[in-house]
XYZ file of C-alpha atoms in Angstrom:
678
model
C -52.113 -80.116 19.385
C -55.344 -77.898 19.978
C -56.259 -76.852 16.338
C -56.022 -72.986 17.093
C -52.282 -73.615 16.689
C -52.874 -75.487 13.758
C -54.726 -72.942 12.213
C -51.899 -70.112 13.393
C -48.643 -72.570 12.143
C -50.270 -73.177 8.860
C -50.992 -69.298 8.089
C -47.684 -68.175 9.375
C -46.195 -70.734 6.431
C -48.880 -69.184 4.256
C -46.743 -65.722 4.575
C -43.486 -66.994 4.575
C -44.336 -68.567 0.821
C -45.225 -65.194 -0.418
C -42.434 -63.370 0.717
C -40.466 -65.673 -0.975
C -42.915 -65.656 -4.362
C -42.693 -61.682 -3.722
C -38.507 -62.292 -3.485
C -38.296 -63.911 -6.930
C -40.907 -62.362 -8.779
C -38.545 -59.343 -7.805
C -35.420 -61.424 -8.905
C -37.341 -61.993 -12.696
C -37.476 -58.070 -12.837
C -33.868 -56.827 -12.160
C -32.919 -53.037 -12.734
C -32.009 -51.761 -16.044
C -28.655 -51.204 -16.301
C -26.803 -48.968 -18.744
C -26.235 -51.400 -21.183
C -30.107 -51.791 -21.390
C -30.149 -48.022 -22.197
C -27.339 -47.712 -24.167
C -28.320 -50.926 -26.866
C -30.631 -48.521 -28.652
C -29.323 -45.198 -27.254
C -26.428 -45.396 -28.970
C -27.231 -44.937 -32.081
C -26.067 -41.131 -33.197
C -29.374 -41.270 -35.565
C -31.532 -41.854 -32.574
C -34.795 -38.789 -32.608
C -38.085 -38.035 -31.907
C -39.931 -34.895 -32.562
C -40.878 -32.183 -29.932
C -42.274 -29.131 -30.661
C -41.994 -29.519 -34.106
C -38.183 -30.278 -34.178
C -36.469 -32.963 -34.169
C -34.518 -34.240 -30.973
C -31.752 -37.034 -31.038
C -31.800 -39.660 -28.502
C -28.590 -40.668 -29.302
C -25.755 -41.545 -26.175
C -22.359 -41.431 -26.629
C -21.023 -44.700 -24.572
C -17.722 -43.317 -24.275
C -18.805 -39.456 -23.179
C -21.259 -40.736 -21.503
C -18.757 -43.138 -19.182
C -15.967 -40.383 -18.685
C -19.133 -37.717 -17.468
C -19.836 -37.044 -13.850
C -22.827 -38.896 -14.042
C -21.455 -41.808 -15.952
C -19.324 -42.294 -13.176
C -21.621 -42.323 -10.350
C -25.301 -43.020 -11.860
C -27.516 -45.609 -13.751
C -29.249 -44.043 -16.156
C -32.579 -45.509 -14.376
C -31.227 -43.087 -11.476
C -32.263 -40.356 -13.327
C -35.043 -41.736 -15.859
C -36.683 -42.876 -12.569
C -40.079 -43.623 -14.581
C -38.495 -45.849 -16.807
C -40.875 -48.885 -16.685
C -39.544 -51.235 -19.404
C -36.908 -51.185 -22.533
C -38.211 -50.869 -24.883
C -40.231 -48.169 -23.710
C -43.882 -48.973 -24.177
C -44.558 -45.420 -22.319
C -41.929 -42.818 -23.818
C -39.976 -41.776 -20.569
C -40.125 -37.902 -19.196
C -37.369 -35.415 -19.374
C -36.455 -35.874 -15.946
C -35.580 -32.798 -13.489
C -31.825 -31.751 -12.259
C -33.397 -30.854 -9.376
C -33.724 -34.858 -8.019
C -30.093 -33.933 -6.952
C -29.701 -30.777 -7.258
C -32.071 -29.034 -5.035
C -29.840 -26.209 -3.963
C -28.338 -25.543 -6.975
C -32.109 -25.498 -8.827
C -33.512 -23.229 -6.079
C -30.840 -20.626 -6.765
C -31.316 -20.674 -10.313
C -34.793 -20.270 -10.053
C -34.536 -16.866 -8.291
C -32.057 -15.465 -11.038
C -32.211 -13.869 -14.271
C -31.992 -16.847 -16.257
C -34.569 -18.516 -14.966
C -37.042 -15.307 -14.900
C -35.974 -14.959 -18.704
C -36.920 -18.792 -19.229
C -40.659 -17.793 -17.879
C -40.700 -14.796 -19.782
C -40.676 -16.975 -23.009
C -37.412 -15.954 -23.658
C -36.299 -19.210 -25.058
C -32.480 -18.690 -25.866
C -31.928 -17.645 -22.464
C -29.730 -20.090 -20.397
C -30.921 -23.161 -18.997
C -28.475 -26.225 -16.825
C -27.005 -27.868 -20.480
C -26.124 -24.473 -21.991
C -23.740 -23.966 -19.252
C -23.030 -27.251 -17.971
C -23.377 -29.219 -21.427
C -25.155 -32.038 -22.620
C -26.573 -34.030 -19.877
C -24.925 -37.219 -20.970
C -21.861 -35.294 -21.068
C -21.005 -33.469 -18.106
C -17.866 -33.243 -17.026
C -17.001 -32.194 -13.292
C -15.440 -28.388 -12.807
C -11.979 -30.199 -11.998
C -11.627 -31.587 -15.278
C -10.078 -28.846 -17.803
C -12.128 -29.679 -20.969
C -15.104 -28.654 -18.410
C -17.531 -25.915 -19.876
C -17.716 -24.775 -15.881
C -13.430 -25.105 -15.354
C -12.704 -21.631 -13.790
C -10.668 -21.640 -16.898
C -13.431 -21.854 -19.492
C -16.147 -19.770 -17.326
C -15.500 -17.038 -19.624
C -15.947 -18.598 -22.721
C -18.528 -20.593 -21.849
C -20.521 -16.879 -20.509
C -19.578 -15.493 -24.107
C -21.450 -18.481 -25.869
C -24.662 -15.702 -24.965
C -23.215 -12.674 -23.639
C -21.360 -11.766 -27.351
C -23.494 -11.571 -29.369
C -25.857 -9.449 -30.265
C -28.675 -11.508 -31.546
C -28.937 -13.181 -28.174
C -28.913 -10.759 -26.224
C -30.460 -7.436 -27.724
C -34.139 -9.181 -26.700
C -33.401 -9.334 -23.079
C -32.002 -5.612 -23.373
C -28.505 -6.951 -21.961
C -25.171 -5.474 -23.707
C -23.119 -7.851 -25.039
C -19.922 -4.594 -23.971
C -19.563 -6.016 -20.341
C -18.351 -9.348 -21.903
C -15.896 -7.759 -24.575
C -15.052 -5.573 -21.515
C -13.953 -8.374 -19.655
C -11.700 -9.782 -21.711
C -9.578 -6.448 -22.399
C -9.363 -6.376 -18.491
C -6.455 -7.382 -15.902
C -8.751 -10.467 -14.648
C -9.639 -11.503 -18.804
C -5.860 -11.513 -19.862
C -5.122 -13.244 -15.952
C -7.318 -16.294 -17.169
C -6.672 -15.762 -20.836
C -3.031 -16.313 -19.768
C -4.193 -19.248 -17.327
C -4.070 -17.904 -14.214
C -6.474 -20.233 -11.919
C -6.766 -17.042 -9.175
C -8.538 -14.619 -11.175
C -11.721 -13.309 -11.008
C -14.176 -15.021 -13.963
C -17.852 -13.966 -14.299
C -19.349 -16.306 -11.416
C -16.775 -15.368 -8.894
C -18.568 -11.810 -8.953
C -22.082 -12.581 -10.499
C -22.291 -16.168 -8.611
C -22.401 -19.573 -10.429
C -26.465 -19.865 -10.168
C -28.375 -17.822 -8.387
C -27.468 -15.019 -11.053
C -29.337 -11.612 -10.003
C -29.365 -7.898 -11.614
C -27.307 -5.457 -10.032
C -30.798 -3.624 -8.575
C -31.622 -6.488 -6.825
C -30.131 -6.012 -2.909
C -29.883 -9.669 -2.416
C -27.321 -9.514 -5.739
C -23.503 -9.907 -5.191
C -23.472 -7.260 -7.867
C -25.691 -5.278 -5.420
C -23.365 -1.876 -5.252
C -24.353 -2.194 -1.167
C -22.436 -6.289 -1.712
C -19.152 -5.182 -3.954
C -16.902 -5.192 -1.083
C -17.678 -8.100 -0.177
C -17.681 -10.261 -3.165
C -13.950 -8.564 -3.918
C -12.755 -9.339 -0.388
C -13.295 -13.081 -1.828
C -10.271 -12.386 -3.680
C -8.915 -9.217 -2.397
C -9.418 -9.532 1.090
C -6.698 -7.024 2.355
C -7.813 -4.482 1.008
C -11.294 -5.142 1.416
C -10.768 -4.910 5.061
C -8.793 -1.642 4.763
C -12.296 -0.229 2.824
C -14.247 -1.205 5.288
C -12.667 0.575 7.783
C -12.576 3.450 5.440
C -14.685 7.123 5.014
C -15.933 5.530 2.116
C -16.878 1.842 3.237
C -18.687 3.163 6.726
C -20.576 5.048 4.332
C -21.450 2.674 2.279
C -21.977 -0.177 4.997
C -24.286 2.904 6.484
C -26.623 2.819 3.593
C -25.662 5.878 1.625
C -25.220 4.681 -2.101
C -23.606 8.284 -2.633
C -20.280 6.032 -1.266
C -18.008 4.643 -3.710
C -18.180 0.785 -3.449
C -14.624 -0.731 -5.107
C -16.282 -1.122 -8.788
C -16.815 3.015 -8.726
C -13.271 3.640 -8.855
C -11.982 0.127 -10.292
C -14.330 -0.228 -12.625
C -17.011 -2.644 -13.639
C -15.773 -5.352 -15.921
C -13.180 -3.179 -17.953
C -10.458 -3.313 -14.437
C -6.628 -2.485 -15.312
C -3.944 -2.574 -13.573
C -3.285 0.814 -11.915
C -0.194 1.270 -14.103
C -1.849 1.575 -17.325
C -2.503 4.594 -18.599
C -6.062 3.752 -19.321
C -6.795 2.688 -15.977
C -9.582 4.656 -14.430
C -7.068 4.722 -11.162
C -3.697 5.479 -12.867
C -2.096 8.543 -11.964
C -3.706 11.094 -14.260
C -6.681 9.608 -14.388
C -7.199 9.080 -10.778
C -7.582 12.911 -10.066
C -9.259 13.823 -13.461
C -12.072 11.570 -13.786
C -12.603 9.208 -10.707
C -11.953 10.993 -7.805
C -13.377 14.286 -9.800
C -16.669 12.050 -10.493
C -17.371 13.068 -6.439
C -15.196 15.438 -5.281
C -15.518 17.797 -8.021
C -19.319 17.604 -7.735
C -20.849 20.832 -6.872
C -24.067 18.830 -6.135
C -21.957 16.526 -3.584
C -20.559 19.978 -1.567
C -23.994 21.477 -1.386
C -25.906 17.858 -0.061
C -23.385 16.589 1.907
C -20.996 19.323 2.949
C -18.072 17.888 1.214
C -15.602 20.722 -0.270
C -15.620 20.280 -3.888
C -13.375 21.393 -6.038
C -11.142 19.245 -5.316
C -10.058 17.893 -8.845
C -9.841 21.634 -10.348
C -7.332 22.805 -7.479
C -5.089 19.779 -7.397
C -4.709 20.497 -11.402
C -3.822 23.738 -11.036
C -0.982 23.112 -8.270
C 2.460 21.515 -9.673
C 1.151 18.285 -8.405
C -1.718 18.327 -11.094
C 0.082 20.028 -13.646
C 3.114 16.901 -13.255
C 0.780 14.401 -13.650
C -0.858 15.720 -16.905
C 2.309 16.177 -18.237
C 2.484 12.472 -17.868
C 5.079 12.028 -14.417
C 4.662 8.814 -12.713
C 5.944 10.441 -9.454
C 3.899 13.358 -9.197
C 1.455 12.954 -6.437
C -2.178 11.700 -7.278
C -5.197 11.949 -4.829
C -4.083 8.502 -3.696
C -0.555 9.505 -2.811
C -1.667 11.788 -0.215
C -5.112 10.505 0.927
C -4.497 6.534 0.942
C -5.965 4.246 -1.286
C -8.424 2.282 0.272
C -7.906 3.280 3.801
C -8.895 6.934 3.007
C -9.863 8.413 6.501
C -10.669 12.249 6.826
C -8.195 14.464 8.204
C -9.465 14.544 11.149
C -9.030 10.649 12.070
C -6.082 10.121 14.400
C -5.292 7.963 11.719
C -5.468 9.688 8.728
C -2.699 10.134 6.296
C -3.498 14.140 6.224
C -4.047 13.949 9.703
C -1.883 17.348 10.843
C 0.105 14.981 12.577
C 0.499 12.361 9.927
C 1.318 15.144 7.071
C 5.302 15.484 7.563
C 5.449 11.529 7.146
C 3.023 11.720 4.262
C 4.937 14.888 2.421
C 8.300 12.743 3.572
C 7.409 10.007 0.991
C 8.103 12.076 -2.190
C 10.218 15.427 -0.607
C 13.040 14.128 2.128
C 14.180 16.108 5.049
C 10.186 17.829 4.888
C 9.279 19.534 8.044
C 5.925 20.725 9.961
C 6.613 23.789 8.395
C 6.693 22.152 4.938
C 3.717 20.169 5.691
C 1.891 23.278 5.957
C 1.325 23.515 2.168
C -2.116 23.568 0.998
C -2.507 21.470 -2.541
C -6.798 21.963 -2.590
C -6.262 25.686 -2.359
C -9.287 28.021 -3.952
C -7.452 31.506 -3.894
C -10.619 32.872 -4.683
C -12.061 31.996 -2.012
C -9.211 31.370 0.462
C -8.702 33.686 3.640
C -5.530 32.200 5.009
C -2.009 34.420 4.828
C -1.122 33.053 2.004
C -3.908 33.284 -0.119
C -4.589 36.727 0.381
C -1.116 37.413 -0.105
C -1.375 35.483 -3.143
C -4.241 37.550 -4.659
C -2.297 40.840 -4.173
C 0.431 39.340 -6.026
C -1.980 38.328 -8.970
C -4.104 41.376 -9.080
C -0.813 43.851 -8.873
C 0.448 41.503 -12.019
C -2.170 41.814 -13.977
C -3.027 45.431 -13.322
C 0.680 45.591 -14.578
C 0.673 43.206 -17.548
C -2.826 45.148 -18.810
C -1.275 48.775 -18.221
C 2.428 47.644 -19.590
C 1.770 45.562 -22.221
C -1.431 47.762 -23.415
C 1.350 51.284 -23.690
C 3.211 49.268 -25.227
C 1.037 48.093 -28.145
C -0.103 51.697 -28.500
C 3.313 53.343 -28.448
C 4.501 50.997 -31.308
C 1.391 50.819 -33.193
C 1.429 54.716 -33.083
C 4.783 54.616 -34.315
C 4.077 52.571 -37.283
C 1.501 53.937 -38.545
C 3.231 57.013 -38.873
C 6.396 55.782 -40.263
C 4.139 53.262 -42.838
C 2.135 56.187 -43.935
C 5.576 58.348 -44.347
C 7.042 55.768 -46.816
C 3.854 55.000 -48.621
C 3.834 59.085 -49.723
C 7.916 59.300 -49.929
C 8.308 61.474 -47.529
C 11.149 59.220 -45.688
C 13.217 56.284 -47.261
C 15.934 54.621 -44.857
C 18.477 53.270 -47.788
C 21.165 50.215 -47.285
C 24.392 50.895 -47.447
C 27.135 49.057 -45.484
C 26.736 47.926 -41.865
C 29.970 49.244 -40.235
C 28.498 51.095 -36.753
C 28.982 48.998 -33.968
C 26.436 48.195 -32.150
C 27.234 45.636 -30.619
C 30.430 43.690 -29.489
C 31.254 40.223 -29.543
C 31.195 39.843 -25.799
C 27.454 41.074 -25.922
C 26.207 39.755 -28.543
C 26.979 36.628 -27.028
C 25.426 37.223 -23.722
C 23.037 37.799 -25.946
C 22.368 35.034 -27.642
C 22.847 32.722 -24.535
C 19.964 35.205 -22.603
C 18.077 34.417 -26.326
C 18.074 31.052 -25.906
C 17.541 30.306 -22.212
C 14.877 33.150 -22.308
C 12.704 30.777 -25.234
C 13.479 27.440 -23.873
C 12.146 28.261 -20.343
C 8.791 29.865 -21.575
C 8.620 27.003 -23.730
C 8.908 24.944 -20.857
C 6.935 27.008 -17.936
C 3.980 27.187 -20.019
C 3.845 23.535 -21.300
C 4.095 22.725 -17.495
C 1.324 25.016 -16.810
C -0.691 24.066 -20.079
C -0.019 20.380 -20.381
C -3.098 20.229 -22.529
C -1.961 22.331 -25.574
C 0.564 22.177 -28.005
C 3.496 23.001 -25.808
C 2.156 19.974 -23.103
C 2.834 17.597 -26.682
C 5.888 18.939 -27.566
C 8.023 17.368 -24.835
C 8.414 13.386 -24.180
C 7.336 13.451 -20.461
C 7.842 16.004 -16.898
C 10.521 14.629 -16.182
C 12.447 15.774 -19.387
C 10.874 18.720 -19.782
C 11.437 19.725 -15.696
C 15.277 19.001 -16.396
C 15.324 21.091 -19.264
C 13.435 23.821 -17.272
C 16.000 23.700 -14.450
C 18.489 23.562 -16.767
C 17.618 26.649 -18.408
C 17.156 28.578 -15.394
C 20.408 27.795 -14.762
C 21.763 29.386 -17.264
C 19.682 31.965 -17.056
C 21.298 32.659 -13.582
C 24.668 31.213 -14.804
C 24.574 34.626 -17.647
C 23.051 37.386 -15.127
C 25.976 36.478 -12.614
C 28.247 36.954 -15.680
C 26.675 40.023 -16.904
C 27.366 41.189 -13.045
C 31.289 40.358 -13.486
C 31.266 41.980 -17.168
C 30.282 45.335 -16.081
C 32.452 44.609 -13.030
C 35.313 43.614 -15.174
C 35.296 45.672 -18.267
C 34.972 48.616 -19.797
C 32.135 48.689 -22.385
C 30.365 46.851 -19.786
C 30.644 49.683 -17.405
C 29.964 52.186 -20.329
C 27.043 50.286 -21.269
C 25.577 50.516 -17.948
C 25.873 54.541 -17.441
C 24.470 54.586 -21.066
C 21.682 52.972 -19.952
C 21.301 54.677 -16.973
C 17.710 56.742 -16.886
C 17.840 60.185 -17.108
C 15.464 63.176 -17.061
C 15.440 63.788 -20.894
C 14.528 60.014 -21.171
C 11.036 61.372 -19.804
C 10.896 64.793 -22.304
C 11.460 62.005 -25.030
C 8.701 60.116 -24.092
C 6.199 63.655 -23.897
C 8.469 64.882 -27.142
C 8.032 61.241 -29.110
C 3.866 60.710 -28.396
C 3.475 64.619 -30.039
C 5.435 63.568 -32.861
C 3.394 60.626 -33.986
C 0.223 61.532 -32.953
C 0.471 64.862 -35.281
C 1.170 67.202 -32.626
C 4.241 68.350 -33.363
C 6.844 68.345 -36.806
C 10.096 68.184 -34.339
C 11.153 64.797 -34.553
C 12.592 63.563 -31.716
C 16.391 62.543 -31.327
C 17.917 60.117 -29.413
C 21.357 59.060 -27.469
C 23.095 55.685 -27.664
C 20.196 53.772 -26.080
C 16.326 56.062 -25.859
C 13.943 55.648 -23.468
C 12.647 52.460 -25.046
C 15.962 50.068 -24.853
C 16.461 51.484 -21.515
C 13.015 50.012 -19.822
C 13.704 46.773 -21.521
C 17.678 46.095 -20.041
C 16.050 47.485 -16.313
C 12.893 45.562 -17.084
C 15.320 42.677 -18.183
C 17.319 43.145 -15.105
C 14.391 43.416 -12.713
C 12.437 39.836 -14.310
C 15.997 37.775 -14.077
C 16.401 38.940 -10.088
C 12.290 38.024 -9.389
C 12.440 34.916 -11.983
C 15.315 33.879 -10.500
C 14.282 33.948 -7.257
C 11.212 32.470 -7.342
C 12.448 29.216 -9.515
C 14.900 28.365 -6.626
C 11.906 28.785 -4.403
C 10.135 26.505 -6.170
C 13.128 24.343 -6.723
C 14.740 23.709 -3.347
C 10.877 24.065 -1.906
C 12.208 21.895 1.817
C 15.194 24.047 2.847
C 13.307 27.222 1.587
C 10.637 25.934 3.963
C 12.737 26.118 6.827
C 13.526 29.076 6.590
C 10.222 30.888 6.057
C 6.593 30.708 6.151
C 5.648 27.672 3.975
C 2.784 30.224 2.066
C 5.761 32.213 0.752
C 6.735 29.352 -1.501
C 2.913 29.480 -2.603
C 2.985 33.383 -3.244
C 6.384 33.116 -5.152
C 4.701 30.219 -7.643
C 2.005 33.248 -8.060
C 4.919 35.611 -8.636
C 6.956 33.638 -11.028
C 3.858 32.793 -13.307
C 2.529 36.130 -13.740
C 6.023 37.442 -14.008
C 6.754 35.320 -16.755
C 3.898 36.421 -18.497
C 4.317 39.677 -18.460
C 7.774 38.816 -19.081
C 6.527 36.945 -22.544
C 4.248 39.256 -23.774
C 6.995 42.399 -23.258
C 9.421 40.668 -25.844
C 7.070 40.106 -27.830
C 4.895 43.098 -28.049
C 8.086 45.472 -27.027
C 11.280 44.091 -27.997
C 10.198 41.830 -31.360
C 8.996 44.936 -32.371
C 11.776 47.008 -32.110
C 14.079 43.768 -33.939
C 11.489 42.799 -36.595
C 8.352 44.299 -37.250
C 9.616 48.136 -37.066
C 9.250 49.433 -40.496
C 13.093 50.730 -40.391
C 14.788 47.240 -39.653
C 12.208 44.669 -41.209
C 12.393 41.757 -41.970
C 15.001 41.637 -38.724
C 18.148 44.097 -37.132
C 21.453 41.675 -38.125
C 23.006 43.548 -34.579
C 22.062 40.772 -32.394
C 24.357 38.303 -34.995
C 27.308 40.519 -36.641
C 26.715 43.676 -34.378
C 26.675 46.230 -36.893
C 24.285 49.009 -38.693
C 24.409 51.140 -41.402
C 25.295 54.869 -40.453
C 22.430 56.322 -42.303
C 20.067 53.736 -40.185
C 21.832 54.286 -36.602
C 21.676 58.214 -37.503
C 18.073 57.934 -38.250
C 17.349 55.940 -34.690
C 20.468 57.442 -32.492
C 21.314 61.062 -34.132
C 22.876 62.233 -30.463
C 25.485 59.820 -30.351
C 27.590 61.796 -32.166
C 30.833 59.673 -30.676
C 29.859 56.826 -32.162
C 28.750 58.260 -35.596
C 31.896 60.558 -36.187
C 33.910 57.105 -35.410
C 31.558 55.468 -38.167
C 31.824 57.972 -40.841
C 36.014 57.841 -40.232
C 36.128 54.505 -40.609
C 34.039 54.544 -43.799
C 36.209 57.184 -45.081
C 39.547 55.336 -44.367
C 38.025 52.061 -46.116
C 36.731 54.342 -48.879
C 40.443 55.601 -48.892
C 42.282 52.526 -49.310
C 39.601 50.998 -52.025
C 40.297 54.185 -53.963
C 43.640 53.866 -53.483
C 43.862 49.923 -54.297
C 41.764 51.154 -57.520
C 44.657 53.951 -58.337
C 47.015 51.230 -58.144
C 45.569 48.697 -59.744
C 44.477 51.346 -62.623
C 48.473 51.594 -62.928
C 50.068 49.118 -63.296
C 47.128 48.320 -65.868
C 47.743 51.437 -67.788
C 51.867 50.187 -67.347
C 51.043 46.813 -68.496
C 49.322 48.132 -72.015
C 52.077 51.003 -72.566
C 54.244 47.998 -73.020
C 52.202 45.923 -75.027
C 52.119 49.023 -77.310
C 56.119 49.260 -77.260
C 55.975 45.574 -77.980
C 53.724 46.127 -81.283
């Protein structure tokens, strides 16, 4: 064998021997086990000083073995710088990024990491959310701090404490609000599907809302909510709001603009921002009642104001859960402009939209306008409504004003005469029949139904007034109002029958017919009570004031009955008449109610209560009678009634005198008998 080959063989043997020696050396130094580490670190009193604080180095063997790290790794897999046991050189704190590089990168982009860098020592780190590194449990474990049901509690450890949050400038209110929300209550009830903090804010990349990359940035909110509400998100994406938001218009609402952010409540909750009443009053009104939105984007304004002037809005304010609100007509998430063929308020779809509540609605009925500003609208119905309103305002001002002046003049003179002792209407027995029993019954039914209609009608028109709080809800108010309306119509029809059927009814109407003498009487009254004439006017059974009131009542009952029935039966009326006629009818109904109510207060109540001659009350409505002296003072020309009353009084007095004489005769006879006995 050649020497060169001998050298090569010897070199190869040397290499093999070196490798075997190195392998034996490594086998002499095996990898440290958990038992090696826990031999010291299972002592809970083991500590070290760090930044002036005592830090525990103890590890609970059972908790570590049950943790996700204990099940997968050895201590030295994380503590890679451990060279010997015990440590000649203290090992450093391992970084979570060794295994969780992606999560660390996300965390570094979030608000917590930035707060740490800014020197806010209480800002959340990995262990604040996941727990001690030696006791971290998998998220699927019910005991884990990051288990779905435990997330709110984990976040609350910081976000409900003012001492922790105040230095950061972040309020504790959102965390408290979440606990009261539909999501928070569902999670507290054990729901695994309800959204928790990390579902909206992300797990590690938690960014502020003003960061375009944040999951809660306004433009990203729909996608965030879509993780749970995919159906609603798809509808929203196709809506006018969704399209505008996707185009970069941040004025357009996102989910949280309507539903709220943390205090999201169920739509059926009266406190919810999307409940029937709050939807129009607050939520939709924030944009659609805004003058700025109208001027900047050309969107019609005062939508909420005009809605609440309609029956739908008024009934909603009265607590009705059935009256149409914004979403009832425009949709919820799939809101489209009226020009879109798929819009619920497109002219082609209005019949179906109205028909959801108004069975039998047709195109004529659906032509109704909800958002109408009578002062600005130019359609025919609005013009007639304005004419009716202006006419009634003039009537109310002139009529009620005239009544006030008339009554004040009379009251002033009567009070002056009584003060000076010139006139005194004494008492006496009430024997003059002013109202028959049948008339009093009609009057009582009329009085009761009228007052009920006034209270329930104005309660609807002014739902925030004290009247609006009297009734339980709109359903009760509407039932009472319609019942009273039916009673008023019934008593009106009965009065027509009474006038035709009974002699006293025919005489009543005959005596109430206006005559030329009534105009003369008005002149004489004004002259007398102004002090321009010394002759006091005299009146027959009914003076001009009572005649005016009676025929005004007849007119008002007819007007209120017709317009009330138009409101009650909108659909059939809409089949027969132009739809705007109902709007005009409602205008007339409202202002006629004002006129009638004021007339009763100013005119009728003065005559039966506040007139000095009858105060505190004319009781004829109760028993139908007056004294002869009072009747002669008010109706001196009704000699027939006065003579009949005087004759009745004389007969009654004669009967009383005869009875007294008889009693005296009996008494005298008894006295004579006693004298004879004595």
